[in-house]
PDB file of C-alpha atoms in Angstrom:
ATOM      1  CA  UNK A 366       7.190   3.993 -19.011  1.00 75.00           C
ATOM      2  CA  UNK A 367       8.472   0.212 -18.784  1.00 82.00           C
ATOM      3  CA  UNK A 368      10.307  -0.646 -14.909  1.00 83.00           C
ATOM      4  CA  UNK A 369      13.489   0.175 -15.613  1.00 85.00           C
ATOM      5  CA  UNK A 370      12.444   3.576 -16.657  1.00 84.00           C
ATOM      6  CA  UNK A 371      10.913   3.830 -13.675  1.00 83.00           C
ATOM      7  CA  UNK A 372      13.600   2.727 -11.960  1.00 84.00           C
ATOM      8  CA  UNK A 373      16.221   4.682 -13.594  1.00 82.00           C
ATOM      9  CA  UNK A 374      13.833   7.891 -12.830  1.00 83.00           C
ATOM     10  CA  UNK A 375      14.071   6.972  -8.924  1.00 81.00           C
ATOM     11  CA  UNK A 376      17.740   6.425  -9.131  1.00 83.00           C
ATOM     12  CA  UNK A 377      19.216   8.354 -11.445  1.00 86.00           C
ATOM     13  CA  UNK A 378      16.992  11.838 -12.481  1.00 88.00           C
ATOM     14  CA  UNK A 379      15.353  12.294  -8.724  1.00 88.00           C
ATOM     15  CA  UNK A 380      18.778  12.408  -6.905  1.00 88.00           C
ATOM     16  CA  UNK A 381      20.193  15.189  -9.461  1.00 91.00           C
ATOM     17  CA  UNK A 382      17.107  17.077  -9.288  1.00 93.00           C
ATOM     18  CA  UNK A 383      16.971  16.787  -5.640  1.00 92.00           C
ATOM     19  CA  UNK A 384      20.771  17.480  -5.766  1.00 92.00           C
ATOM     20  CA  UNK A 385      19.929  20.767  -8.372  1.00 94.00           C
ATOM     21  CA  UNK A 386      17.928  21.873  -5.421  1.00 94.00           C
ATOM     22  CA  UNK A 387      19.967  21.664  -2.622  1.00 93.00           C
ATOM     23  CA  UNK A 388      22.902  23.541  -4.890  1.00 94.00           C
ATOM     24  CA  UNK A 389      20.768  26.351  -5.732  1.00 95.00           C
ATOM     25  CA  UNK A 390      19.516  26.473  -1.646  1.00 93.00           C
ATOM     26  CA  UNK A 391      22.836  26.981  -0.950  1.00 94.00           C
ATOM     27  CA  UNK A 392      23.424  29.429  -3.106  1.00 95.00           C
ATOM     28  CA  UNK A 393      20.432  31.399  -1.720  1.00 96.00           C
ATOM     29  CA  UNK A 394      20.576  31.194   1.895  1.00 94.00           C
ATOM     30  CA  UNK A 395      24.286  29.930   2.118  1.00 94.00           C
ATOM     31  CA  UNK A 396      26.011  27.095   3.136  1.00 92.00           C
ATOM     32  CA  UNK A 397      24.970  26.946   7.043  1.00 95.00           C
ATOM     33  CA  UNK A 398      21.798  27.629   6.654  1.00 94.00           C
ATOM     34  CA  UNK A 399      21.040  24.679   4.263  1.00 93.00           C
ATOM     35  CA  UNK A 400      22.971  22.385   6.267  1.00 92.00           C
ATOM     36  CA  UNK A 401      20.534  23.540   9.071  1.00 93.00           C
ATOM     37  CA  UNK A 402      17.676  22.479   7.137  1.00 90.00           C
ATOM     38  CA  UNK A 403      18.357  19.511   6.312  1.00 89.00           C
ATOM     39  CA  UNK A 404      19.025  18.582   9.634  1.00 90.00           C
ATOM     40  CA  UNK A 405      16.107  19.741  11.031  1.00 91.00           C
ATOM     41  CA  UNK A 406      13.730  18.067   8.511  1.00 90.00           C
ATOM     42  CA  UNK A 407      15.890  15.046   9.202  1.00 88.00           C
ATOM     43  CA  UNK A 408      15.404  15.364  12.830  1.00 91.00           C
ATOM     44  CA  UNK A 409      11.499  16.578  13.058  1.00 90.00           C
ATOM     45  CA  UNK A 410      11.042  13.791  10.390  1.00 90.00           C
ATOM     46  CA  UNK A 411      12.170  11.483  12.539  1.00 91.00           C
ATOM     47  CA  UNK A 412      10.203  12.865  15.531  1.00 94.00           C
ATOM     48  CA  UNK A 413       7.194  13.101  13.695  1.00 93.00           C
ATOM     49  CA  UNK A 414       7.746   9.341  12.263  1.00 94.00           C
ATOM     50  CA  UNK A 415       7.794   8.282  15.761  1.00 95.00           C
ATOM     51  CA  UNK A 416       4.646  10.077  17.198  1.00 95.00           C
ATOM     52  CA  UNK A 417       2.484   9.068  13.614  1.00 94.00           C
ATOM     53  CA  UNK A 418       4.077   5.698  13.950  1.00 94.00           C
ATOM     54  CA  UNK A 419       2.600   4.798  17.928  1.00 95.00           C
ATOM     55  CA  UNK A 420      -0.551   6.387  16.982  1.00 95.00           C
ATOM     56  CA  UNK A 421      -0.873   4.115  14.074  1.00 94.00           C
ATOM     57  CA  UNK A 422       0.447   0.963  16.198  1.00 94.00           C
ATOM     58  CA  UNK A 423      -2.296   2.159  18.570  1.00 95.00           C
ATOM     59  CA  UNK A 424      -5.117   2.364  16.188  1.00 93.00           C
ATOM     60  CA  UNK A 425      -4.061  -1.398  15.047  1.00 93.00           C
ATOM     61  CA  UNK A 426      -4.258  -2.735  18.424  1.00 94.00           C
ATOM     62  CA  UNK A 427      -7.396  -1.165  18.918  1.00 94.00           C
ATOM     63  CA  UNK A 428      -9.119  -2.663  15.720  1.00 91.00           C
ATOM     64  CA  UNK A 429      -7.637  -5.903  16.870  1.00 92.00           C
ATOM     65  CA  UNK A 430      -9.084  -5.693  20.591  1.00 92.00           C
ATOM     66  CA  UNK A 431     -12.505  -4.788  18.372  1.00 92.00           C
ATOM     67  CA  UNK A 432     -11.896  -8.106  16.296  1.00 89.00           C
ATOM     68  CA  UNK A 433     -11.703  -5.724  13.180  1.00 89.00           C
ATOM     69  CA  UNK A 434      -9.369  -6.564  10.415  1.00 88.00           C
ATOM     70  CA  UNK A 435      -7.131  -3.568  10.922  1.00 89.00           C
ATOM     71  CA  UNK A 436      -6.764  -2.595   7.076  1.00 88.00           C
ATOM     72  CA  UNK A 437      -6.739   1.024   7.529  1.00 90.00           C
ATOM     73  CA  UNK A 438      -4.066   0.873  10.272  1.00 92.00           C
ATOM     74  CA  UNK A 439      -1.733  -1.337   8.411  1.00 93.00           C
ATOM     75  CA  UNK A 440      -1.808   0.952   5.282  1.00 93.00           C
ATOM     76  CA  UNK A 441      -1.569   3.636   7.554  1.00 94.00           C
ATOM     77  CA  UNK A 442       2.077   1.978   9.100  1.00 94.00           C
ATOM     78  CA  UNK A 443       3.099   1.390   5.458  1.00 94.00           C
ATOM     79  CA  UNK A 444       2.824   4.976   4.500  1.00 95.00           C
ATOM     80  CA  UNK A 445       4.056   6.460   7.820  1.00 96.00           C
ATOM     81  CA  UNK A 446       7.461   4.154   7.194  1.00 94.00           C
ATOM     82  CA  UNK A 447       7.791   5.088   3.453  1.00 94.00           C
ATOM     83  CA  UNK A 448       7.195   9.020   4.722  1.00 94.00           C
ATOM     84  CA  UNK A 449      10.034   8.296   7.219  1.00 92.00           C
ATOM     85  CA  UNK A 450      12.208   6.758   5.131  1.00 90.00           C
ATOM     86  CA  UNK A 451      11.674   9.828   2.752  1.00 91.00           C
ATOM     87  CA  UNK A 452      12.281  11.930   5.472  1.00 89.00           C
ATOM     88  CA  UNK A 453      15.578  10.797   6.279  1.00 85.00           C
ATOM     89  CA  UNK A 454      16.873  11.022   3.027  1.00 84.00           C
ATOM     90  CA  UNK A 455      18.025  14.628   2.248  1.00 82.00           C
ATOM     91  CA  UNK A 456      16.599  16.431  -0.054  1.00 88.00           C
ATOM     92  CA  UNK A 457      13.603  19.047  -1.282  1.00 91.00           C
ATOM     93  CA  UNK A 458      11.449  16.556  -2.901  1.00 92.00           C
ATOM     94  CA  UNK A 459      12.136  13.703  -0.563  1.00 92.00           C
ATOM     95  CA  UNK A 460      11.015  16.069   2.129  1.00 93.00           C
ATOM     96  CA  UNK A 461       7.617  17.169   0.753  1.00 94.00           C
ATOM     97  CA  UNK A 462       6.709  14.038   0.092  1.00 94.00           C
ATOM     98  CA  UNK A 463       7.662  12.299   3.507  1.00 94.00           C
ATOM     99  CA  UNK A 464       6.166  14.870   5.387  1.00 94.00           C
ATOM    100  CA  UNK A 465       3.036  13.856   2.776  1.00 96.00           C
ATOM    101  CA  UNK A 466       2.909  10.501   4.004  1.00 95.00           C
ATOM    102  CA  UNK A 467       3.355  11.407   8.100  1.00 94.00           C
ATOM    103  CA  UNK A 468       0.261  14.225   7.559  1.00 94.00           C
ATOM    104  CA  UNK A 469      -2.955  12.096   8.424  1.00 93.00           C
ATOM    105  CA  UNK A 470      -5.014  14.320   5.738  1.00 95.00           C
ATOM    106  CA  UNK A 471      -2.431  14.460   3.197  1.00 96.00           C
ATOM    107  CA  UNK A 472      -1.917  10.671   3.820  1.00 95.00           C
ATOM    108  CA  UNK A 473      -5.784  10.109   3.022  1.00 95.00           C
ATOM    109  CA  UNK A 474      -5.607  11.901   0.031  1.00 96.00           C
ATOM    110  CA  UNK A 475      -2.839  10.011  -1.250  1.00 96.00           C
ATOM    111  CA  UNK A 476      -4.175   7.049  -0.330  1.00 94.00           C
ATOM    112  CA  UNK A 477      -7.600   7.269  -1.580  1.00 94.00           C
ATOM    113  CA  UNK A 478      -5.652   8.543  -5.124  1.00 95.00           C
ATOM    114  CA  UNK A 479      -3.990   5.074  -4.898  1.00 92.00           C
ATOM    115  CA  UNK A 480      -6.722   3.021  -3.871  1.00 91.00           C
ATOM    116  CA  UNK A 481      -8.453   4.050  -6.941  1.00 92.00           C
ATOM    117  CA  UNK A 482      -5.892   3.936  -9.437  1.00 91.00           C
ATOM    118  CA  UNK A 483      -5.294   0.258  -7.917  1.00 88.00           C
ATOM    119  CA  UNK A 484      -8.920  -0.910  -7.892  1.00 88.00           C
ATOM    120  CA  UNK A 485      -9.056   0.528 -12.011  1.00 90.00           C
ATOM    121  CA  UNK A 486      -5.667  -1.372 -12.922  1.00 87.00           C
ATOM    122  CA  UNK A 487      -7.719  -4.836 -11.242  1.00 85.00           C
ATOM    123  CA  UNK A 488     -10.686  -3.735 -13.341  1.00 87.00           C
ATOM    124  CA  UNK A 489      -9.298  -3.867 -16.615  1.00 88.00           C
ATOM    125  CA  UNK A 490      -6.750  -6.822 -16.008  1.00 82.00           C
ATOM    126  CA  UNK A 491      -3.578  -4.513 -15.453  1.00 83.00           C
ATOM    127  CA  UNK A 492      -3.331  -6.361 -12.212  1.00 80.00           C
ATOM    128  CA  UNK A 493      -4.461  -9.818 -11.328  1.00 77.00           C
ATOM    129  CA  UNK A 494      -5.513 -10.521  -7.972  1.00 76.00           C
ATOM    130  CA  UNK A 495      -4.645 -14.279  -6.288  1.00 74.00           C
ATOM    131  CA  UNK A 496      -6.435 -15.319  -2.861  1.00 68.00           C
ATOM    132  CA  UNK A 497      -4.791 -18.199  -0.965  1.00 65.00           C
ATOM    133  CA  UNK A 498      -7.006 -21.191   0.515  1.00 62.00           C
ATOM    134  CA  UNK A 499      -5.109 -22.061   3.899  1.00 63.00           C
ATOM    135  CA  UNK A 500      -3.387 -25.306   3.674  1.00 58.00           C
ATOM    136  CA  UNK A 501      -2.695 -24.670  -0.304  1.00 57.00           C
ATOM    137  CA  UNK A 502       0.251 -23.356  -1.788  1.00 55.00           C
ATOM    138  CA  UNK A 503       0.357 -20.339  -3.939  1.00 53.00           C
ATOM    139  CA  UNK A 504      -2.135 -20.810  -7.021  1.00 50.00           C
ATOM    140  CA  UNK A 505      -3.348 -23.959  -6.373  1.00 51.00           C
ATOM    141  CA  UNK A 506      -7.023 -22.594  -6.241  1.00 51.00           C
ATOM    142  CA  UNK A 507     -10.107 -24.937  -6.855  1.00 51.00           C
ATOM    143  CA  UNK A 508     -10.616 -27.837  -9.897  1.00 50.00           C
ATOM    144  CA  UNK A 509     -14.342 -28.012 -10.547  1.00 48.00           C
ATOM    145  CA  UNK A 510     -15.673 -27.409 -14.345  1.00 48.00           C
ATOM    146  CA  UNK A 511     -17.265 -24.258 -15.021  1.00 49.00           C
ATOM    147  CA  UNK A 512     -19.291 -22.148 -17.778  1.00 50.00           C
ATOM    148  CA  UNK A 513     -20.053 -18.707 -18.482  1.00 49.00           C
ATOM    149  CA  UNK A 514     -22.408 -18.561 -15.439  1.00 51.00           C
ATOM    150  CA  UNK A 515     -21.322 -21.317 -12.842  1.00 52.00           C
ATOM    151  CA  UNK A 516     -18.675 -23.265 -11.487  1.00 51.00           C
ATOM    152  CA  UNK A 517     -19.014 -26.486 -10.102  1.00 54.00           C
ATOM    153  CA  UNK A 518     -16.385 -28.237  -7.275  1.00 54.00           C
ATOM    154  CA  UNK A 519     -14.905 -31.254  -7.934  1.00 55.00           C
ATOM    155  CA  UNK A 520     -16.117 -33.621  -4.691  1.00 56.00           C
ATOM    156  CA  UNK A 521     -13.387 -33.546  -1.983  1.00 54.00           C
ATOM    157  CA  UNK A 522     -11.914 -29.760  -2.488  1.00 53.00           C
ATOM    158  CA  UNK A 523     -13.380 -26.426  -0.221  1.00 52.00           C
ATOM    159  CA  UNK A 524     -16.732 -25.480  -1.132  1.00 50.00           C
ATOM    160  CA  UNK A 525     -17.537 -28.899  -2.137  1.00 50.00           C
ATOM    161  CA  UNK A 526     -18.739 -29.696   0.941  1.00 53.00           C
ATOM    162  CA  UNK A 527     -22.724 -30.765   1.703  1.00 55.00           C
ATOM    163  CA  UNK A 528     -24.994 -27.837   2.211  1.00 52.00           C
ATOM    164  CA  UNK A 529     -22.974 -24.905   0.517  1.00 53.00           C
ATOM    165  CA  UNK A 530     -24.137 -23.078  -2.524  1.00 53.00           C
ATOM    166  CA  UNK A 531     -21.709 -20.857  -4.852  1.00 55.00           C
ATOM    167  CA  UNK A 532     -22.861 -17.446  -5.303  1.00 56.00           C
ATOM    168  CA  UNK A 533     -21.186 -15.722  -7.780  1.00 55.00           C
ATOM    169  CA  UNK A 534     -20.244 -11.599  -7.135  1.00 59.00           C
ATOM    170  CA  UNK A 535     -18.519 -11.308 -10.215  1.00 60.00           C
ATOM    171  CA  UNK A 536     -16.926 -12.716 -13.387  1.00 58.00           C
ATOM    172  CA  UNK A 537     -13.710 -13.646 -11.272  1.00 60.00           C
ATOM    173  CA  UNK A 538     -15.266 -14.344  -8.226  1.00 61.00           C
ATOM    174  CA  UNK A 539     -17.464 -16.871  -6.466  1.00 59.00           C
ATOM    175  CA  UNK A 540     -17.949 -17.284  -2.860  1.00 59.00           C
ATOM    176  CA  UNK A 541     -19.453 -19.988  -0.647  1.00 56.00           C
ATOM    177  CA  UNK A 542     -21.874 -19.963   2.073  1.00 57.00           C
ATOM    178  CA  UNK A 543     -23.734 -22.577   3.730  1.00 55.00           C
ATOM    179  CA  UNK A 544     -27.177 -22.979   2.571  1.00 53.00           C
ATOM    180  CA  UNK A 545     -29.998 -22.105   4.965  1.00 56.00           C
ATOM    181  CA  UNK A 546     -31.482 -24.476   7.404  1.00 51.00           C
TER     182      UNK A 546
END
Protein backbone atom coordinates (compact mmCIF):
# COMPACT_ATOMS: atom_id res chain seq x y z
CA UNK A 1 0.00 0.00 0.00
CA UNK A 2 1.60 3.29 -1.61
CA UNK A 3 1.23 6.74 1.05
CA UNK A 4 -1.74 7.92 0.02
CA UNK A 5 -3.35 4.65 0.70
CA UNK A 6 -2.07 4.86 3.80
CA UNK A 7 -3.14 8.03 4.25
CA UNK A 8 -6.55 7.72 2.97
CA UNK A 9 -6.84 4.54 5.49
CA UNK A 10 -5.99 7.02 8.53
CA UNK A 11 -8.35 9.60 7.27
CA UNK A 12 -10.98 8.28 5.65
CA UNK A 13 -11.76 4.21 6.64
CA UNK A 14 -10.46 4.58 10.54
CA UNK A 15 -12.87 7.49 11.40
CA UNK A 16 -16.04 5.49 9.92
CA UNK A 17 -15.00 2.42 11.54
CA UNK A 18 -14.32 4.16 14.69
CA UNK A 19 -17.60 6.07 13.97
CA UNK A 20 -19.44 2.30 13.17
CA UNK A 21 -18.39 1.67 16.70
CA UNK A 22 -19.45 4.35 18.62
CA UNK A 23 -23.11 4.00 16.68
CA UNK A 24 -23.50 0.50 17.55
CA UNK A 25 -22.22 1.48 21.51
CA UNK A 26 -24.94 3.57 21.56
CA UNK A 27 -27.23 1.43 20.49
CA UNK A 28 -26.19 -1.08 23.21
CA UNK A 29 -25.77 0.77 26.30
CA UNK A 30 -27.64 4.01 25.12
CA UNK A 31 -26.92 7.35 24.49
CA UNK A 32 -25.64 8.55 28.14
CA UNK A 33 -23.79 5.93 28.80
CA UNK A 34 -21.52 6.23 25.68
CA UNK A 35 -21.20 9.80 26.09
CA UNK A 36 -19.88 8.79 29.60
CA UNK A 37 -17.27 6.78 28.13
CA UNK A 38 -15.88 8.71 26.05
CA UNK A 39 -15.40 11.21 28.47
CA UNK A 40 -13.87 9.27 30.85
CA UNK A 41 -11.27 7.68 28.50
CA UNK A 42 -10.78 11.26 27.40
CA UNK A 43 -10.24 12.39 30.86
CA UNK A 44 -8.14 9.25 32.46
CA UNK A 45 -6.23 9.52 29.08
CA UNK A 46 -5.30 12.65 29.80
CA UNK A 47 -4.45 11.88 33.47
CA UNK A 48 -2.58 9.00 32.63
CA UNK A 49 -0.64 11.07 29.73
CA UNK A 50 0.41 13.35 32.40
CA UNK A 51 1.69 10.87 35.12
CA UNK A 52 3.57 8.52 32.04
CA UNK A 53 4.68 11.80 30.62
CA UNK A 54 6.79 13.23 34.13
CA UNK A 55 7.96 9.81 34.66
CA UNK A 56 9.40 9.72 31.25
CA UNK A 57 10.75 13.50 31.57
CA UNK A 58 12.23 12.08 34.79
CA UNK A 59 13.92 9.09 33.42
CA UNK A 60 15.53 11.61 30.65
CA UNK A 61 16.92 13.85 33.16
CA UNK A 62 18.25 11.10 34.95
CA UNK A 63 20.18 9.51 31.92
CA UNK A 64 21.36 13.01 31.30
CA UNK A 65 22.69 13.63 35.02
CA UNK A 66 24.38 9.90 34.21
CA UNK A 67 25.91 11.44 30.90
CA UNK A 68 23.85 8.66 29.05
CA UNK A 69 22.39 9.42 25.72
CA UNK A 70 18.80 9.18 26.84
CA UNK A 71 17.47 7.06 23.74
CA UNK A 72 15.09 5.01 25.58
CA UNK A 73 13.51 8.03 27.33
CA UNK A 74 13.06 10.06 24.25
CA UNK A 75 11.26 7.16 22.41
CA UNK A 76 9.54 6.65 25.44
CA UNK A 77 8.11 10.69 25.30
CA UNK A 78 7.36 10.07 21.60
CA UNK A 79 5.08 7.21 22.25
CA UNK A 80 3.53 8.55 25.50
CA UNK A 81 2.49 11.87 23.23
CA UNK A 82 1.22 9.81 20.21
CA UNK A 83 -0.82 7.53 23.05
CA UNK A 84 -2.17 10.91 24.31
CA UNK A 85 -2.97 12.31 21.34
CA UNK A 86 -4.88 8.97 20.58
CA UNK A 87 -6.43 9.26 23.69
CA UNK A 88 -8.03 12.42 23.18
CA UNK A 89 -9.48 11.63 20.09
CA UNK A 90 -12.81 9.74 20.57
CA UNK A 91 -13.21 6.67 19.59
CA UNK A 92 -12.87 2.57 20.24
CA UNK A 93 -9.79 2.05 18.31
CA UNK A 94 -8.15 5.33 19.08
CA UNK A 95 -8.61 4.34 22.68
CA UNK A 96 -6.98 0.88 22.69
CA UNK A 97 -4.30 1.98 21.06
CA UNK A 98 -3.48 5.21 23.17
CA UNK A 99 -3.89 3.50 26.22
CA UNK A 100 -1.18 0.98 24.23
CA UNK A 101 1.28 3.56 24.00
CA UNK A 102 0.78 5.12 27.89
CA UNK A 103 1.13 1.14 29.26
CA UNK A 104 5.02 0.83 29.92
CA UNK A 105 4.77 -3.08 28.91
CA UNK A 106 2.50 -2.68 26.11
CA UNK A 107 4.71 0.32 25.03
CA UNK A 108 7.85 -2.14 25.00
CA UNK A 109 6.21 -4.50 23.02
CA UNK A 110 5.29 -2.14 20.49
CA UNK A 111 8.35 -0.70 20.43
CA UNK A 112 10.59 -3.57 20.21
CA UNK A 113 7.93 -4.74 17.12
CA UNK A 114 9.04 -1.40 15.55
CA UNK A 115 12.53 -1.38 16.27
CA UNK A 116 12.80 -4.50 14.36
CA UNK A 117 10.72 -3.93 11.51
CA UNK A 118 12.89 -0.55 11.25
CA UNK A 119 16.34 -2.10 11.65
CA UNK A 120 15.05 -4.95 8.60
CA UNK A 121 13.71 -2.02 6.24
CA UNK A 122 17.72 -0.38 6.83
CA UNK A 123 18.95 -3.90 6.10
CA UNK A 124 17.66 -4.41 2.82
CA UNK A 125 17.81 -0.67 1.58
CA UNK A 126 13.99 0.14 2.26
CA UNK A 127 15.39 2.92 4.33
CA UNK A 128 18.62 4.78 4.00
CA UNK A 129 20.22 6.07 6.94
CA UNK A 130 22.26 9.74 6.72
CA UNK A 131 24.64 10.81 9.76
CA UNK A 132 25.55 14.51 9.91
CA UNK A 133 29.34 15.66 10.54
CA UNK A 134 28.88 18.93 12.75
CA UNK A 135 29.74 21.97 10.85
CA UNK A 136 28.38 20.21 7.42
CA UNK A 137 25.18 20.58 5.94
CA UNK A 138 22.86 17.78 5.22
CA UNK A 139 24.68 15.11 2.88
CA UNK A 140 27.75 16.62 2.47
CA UNK A 141 29.56 13.49 3.99
CA UNK A 142 33.34 12.74 3.23
CA UNK A 143 35.32 12.87 -0.51
CA UNK A 144 38.12 10.33 -0.29
CA UNK A 145 38.29 7.39 -3.10
CA UNK A 146 37.30 4.10 -2.07
CA UNK A 147 37.09 0.25 -3.20
CA UNK A 148 35.29 -2.72 -2.27
CA UNK A 149 37.25 -2.93 1.04
CA UNK A 150 38.56 0.66 1.98
CA UNK A 151 38.05 4.17 1.79
CA UNK A 152 40.60 6.61 1.81
CA UNK A 153 40.12 10.65 3.00
CA UNK A 154 40.97 13.19 0.86
CA UNK A 155 43.79 15.37 3.07
CA UNK A 156 42.01 18.27 4.87
CA UNK A 157 38.35 16.60 5.59
CA UNK A 158 37.45 14.59 9.28
CA UNK A 159 39.20 11.46 9.63
CA UNK A 160 41.96 12.65 7.56
CA UNK A 161 43.71 13.78 10.25
CA UNK A 162 47.44 12.27 11.42
CA UNK A 163 47.22 9.22 13.57
CA UNK A 164 43.60 7.89 12.77
CA UNK A 165 42.92 4.63 11.08
CA UNK A 166 39.40 3.72 9.34
CA UNK A 167 37.93 0.65 10.57
CA UNK A 168 35.28 -0.50 8.68
CA UNK A 169 31.90 -2.20 10.68
CA UNK A 170 30.11 -2.68 7.66
CA UNK A 171 29.53 -2.22 3.92
CA UNK A 172 28.00 1.36 4.67
CA UNK A 173 29.94 2.18 7.45
CA UNK A 174 33.43 3.18 8.51
CA UNK A 175 34.45 4.75 11.66
CA UNK A 176 37.60 6.50 12.89
CA UNK A 177 39.66 6.18 15.87
CA UNK A 178 42.95 7.39 16.73
CA UNK A 179 45.64 4.94 16.34
CA UNK A 180 47.39 3.69 19.47
CA UNK A 181 50.33 5.34 21.03
Amino acid sequence: MGLLGRLAFLFVIVPVIELMILIELGRVLGLLPTLLLILLTGAGGAILTRLEGLRVFFQFRQSIAQAQIPGQAILDGVSVLIGGAFLITPGVLTDVLGFSLLLPPSRRWIQRRLRSRLEQKIKDGSIHVVSMVPGQGFGAGFSGSTNSNSWTPKAGNPGAQEGTQPRRTSKNEIIFEPEEQ
